[in-house]
Amino acid sequence: MAKTHISFNLNGRPVDVLAEPRELLIHVLREQLAHTGPHIGCETSHCGACTVDLNGRSVKSCTVLAVQAQGGNVLTVEGLATNGTLHPLQEEFMQQHGLQCGFCTPGMLVRAYRFLQENPNPSEEEIRTGMSGNICRCTGYQNIVKAVQHAAKRLQAAGGK
Amino acid sequence: MATTAERVEREAKLEGVGCARKRKEDPRFIQGKGNYVDDLKLPGTVFGVVVRSPYAHARIKSINKDKALKLPGVLAVLTANDLKPLKLHWMPTLAGDVQAVLADEKVCFQYQEVAMVIAENRYIAADGADLVEVEYEELPAVVDPHKALEPNAPVIRDDIKDKKEAGQGPRRHHNHIFTWEVGDKAGTDKVFQSAEVTVKQAMVNPRVHPCPLETCGCVASFDKVRGELTVYMTSQAPHVIRTVVSLLSGLPESKIRVVSPDIGGGFGNKVGVYPGYVCAIVASIVLGRPVKWIETRIENLATTAFARDYHLVGELAADKNGRIKALRVNVIADHGAFNSHAQPTKWPAGLFSICTGSYDIPVAHVKVDGVYTNKAPGGVAYRCSFRVTEAVHLIERMIDVLAQKLNVDKAEIRMRNFIKREQFPYTSALGWQYDSGDYHTALKKVLDAVNYPALRKEQEEKRKRGELMGIGLCTFTEIVGAGPTKACDILGIGMFDSAEIRVHPTGSVIARMGTITQGQGHATTYAQIIASELGLPSENIQIEEGDTSTAPYGLGTYGSRSTPVGGAATAMAARKIRDKARKIAAHLLEVPEGDLEWDIDRFKVKGVPGQEKTMKEIAWAAYNNVPEGMEMGLEAVDYYDPPNFTYPFGAYLAVVDIDRYTGETKVRRFYALDDCGTRINPMIIEGQIHGGLTEAFAVAMGQKLEFDEGGNLLSNSLMDYFVPTAAETPKWELDHTVTKSPHHPIGAKGVAESPHVGGIPCLNNAVVDAFAHLGVTDMEMPHTAYSVWKTIHKLGLDKR
Ligand code: FES
Ligand code: FES
């Protein structure tokens, strides 16, 4: 099948790839661009393991064609830390024991990152609903919710971002 | 003399047993640097996709691979005929049966493996799979195990239809696999004949799936030049897999390396050997290239490792005060099309005979009949020790039914029947020796914490108003840590586990275990055990598992066996090192060994302040100044054969509110008290309990692999198979008591599965309890709104 030239920004850096029109963004990220943070848990847009940020919105990259990223901005878990400093969400997932096997974690973090921009001061219930596109089979969510709460406080104290 | 404060500080620095230290494995996961099997990218890797049967039962008339082979990029198509010359079209199962690797003449369940297409990439492989033409002749399917035993039920297994036994004793019907009996039948029957009260209840543990977030998969890489095979795979038992691969392939074990990299959750799903692995290995040997096979979610739910499907009838005999006198249980166990359940080989019903529970029951008899149906094979312990969930479900339902019959409170009847603290070690009627327990204290603590009498009062008032509120109790005993090798083996290999510890000259440590973490945090907790035993900080203790080329042989991680068996091996190996360290210290301090005492992280000369050697100093000396005749170095290996299982227990209480018009059930409160003996890392324990309770919630309230009459799986994606999100998951309240295991080196018992095992019956009991005053004694699980509404509607409670 003929390949298409696709360029976009990945974690702030321009990337160019050749991909078939039918190729999914998750496969291009993982197999061509060596970004294996986002995972595949279902391929049917239910689990959220593949969650990345595309143009300021959370998307499930198993249900997005790579060509749809053309000219866009993609953020994956690999882009959350800045200059070697972990994002408060990453810190708090560790502190609050918000992960076990770690398979859902990249998707959770990237979703939480966007969610806290949509709602910087969420209630517990809002966190539970706002994160409900991401499945975790290990933690029972309680500590993930706690991690997001703590990160929200830290981000607010630091004045957003 | 060292001050107390100084000693406390020294101890705290070790971050040993009891410390809620943060996890060592987290930094890589939160930065997307985990290393799961699908992340591997070996040069030249090709992909395998399995062609599966659309029918639950059919004869294969022909397979045509021509079109697929013509597709550019397709390298090979494997079918049973290709595997035949290698004798690999069938494989032996742990249970003494055989399972088709690729369907040989017929398929016996929907999605059964028929062929594997190997191609340059996953897209071409999937295209190729679509081009494989298989002609089937459909046969009548049977999905209900009771119907499977009817005289003229379809023959599912033509290959063994005339065989009188299938690896686990005599069979009595073409779809019958085994009968397993334990206990005193005559004695039990006698008690029932003359009992003051008897109750009987049928119930079902429906077929479910562990559904870890990462599916199963592997990369098989055969090096033709060296004749060596490396398999990276999502396996909870890499060493056993290596042995099985060696037996199947004829390659010596020394030329096979099995590596379990990071695993995205297991919960029992990743114990078995699946056809996809075998095909990938064969394909790699044939092609000389690495072959990757990764299940889709549909394949995962449909084919690898279901759990439960137990159809039970329980009976209790008691006196009029509710003191249980006997237990009788009959089970029909649906094992699917092949008997490939993952259990210790000698236990066709796993440890189901723990079903006398936490109660002092004088006599009991259990009978389990295994049955073939046109459903996927397997039968794994979904976050439980082999069949313990089913056992706990049975006894915890039965005791409620008895309470209802006698009109005794459900907490009170438990108190009356508990094995008393002073009765331990206690031998149950079915032969288990419970190592320790304190059930009365645990339940009392829970009842006090939730103000149980007030809850019952509230319920009574609500009942008067026609509102539905249920209070569920579960006071379970688990049996974990398989196990004593005299009782437990897998294919003849005893179920010991192992640890190998090496202390480096500077006092840092590398340790390797035969177990394998799937999120339980072994890299963190094993280090804590070693830190406490050796007085070296856990920060500098590196744990490695899962690579058969480096780790000592072990049986793997499932059935909560890592802490009871692997953790024990770790403590024992560390103690061997400490014994040697003591000798070195005596030599350095020029005193007899007997003059030394251990103090947190050093040996001291008794009564002589300042005369001491820290472990760090001893480690250095071990490499340059040891007593005459002693070997250099500081390392030890331990293969631990546990003297007994461990018996964690707990007392759980759930409160549910049910909408009488819609059947929607809300878990208002869930209070879980666990006793897992010594608590190695409280943070990790709590995390494990949160996770286990959430999986219990999933099973009780929504999970079921549902089939239609033709054997079509109706819940094969996350759309139809319930996996709770943060939005529906209740909040968990945790508590604990500590009753140490008397035979475990550090008194630990294992914990990760208790919440699943105890949580399901607790929630189930809560839902049924909401209707108990109306004479309801069981309801079909899972308790979805629709399912609960059916009970409501039948009782006419939804009339406005
Ligand atoms: S893999 Fe994309 S949502 Fe599950
Ligand atoms: S930590 Fe395992 S799925 Fe979330």
Short mmCIF file of C-alpha atoms in Angstrom, two decimals, chain A residues 16 47 64 122 131:
data_model
loop_
_atom_site.label_atom_id
_atom_site.label_comp_id
_atom_site.label_asym_id
_atom_site.label_seq_id
_atom_site.Cartn_x
_atom_site.Cartn_y
_atom_site.Cartn_z
CA ASP A 16 8.60 12.96 9.86
CA CYS A 47 -9.12 1.00 27.98
CA VAL A 64 -6.73 7.70 15.50
CA PRO A 122 -11.57 19.01 40.77
CA MET A 131 -10.50 9.74 34.34
#
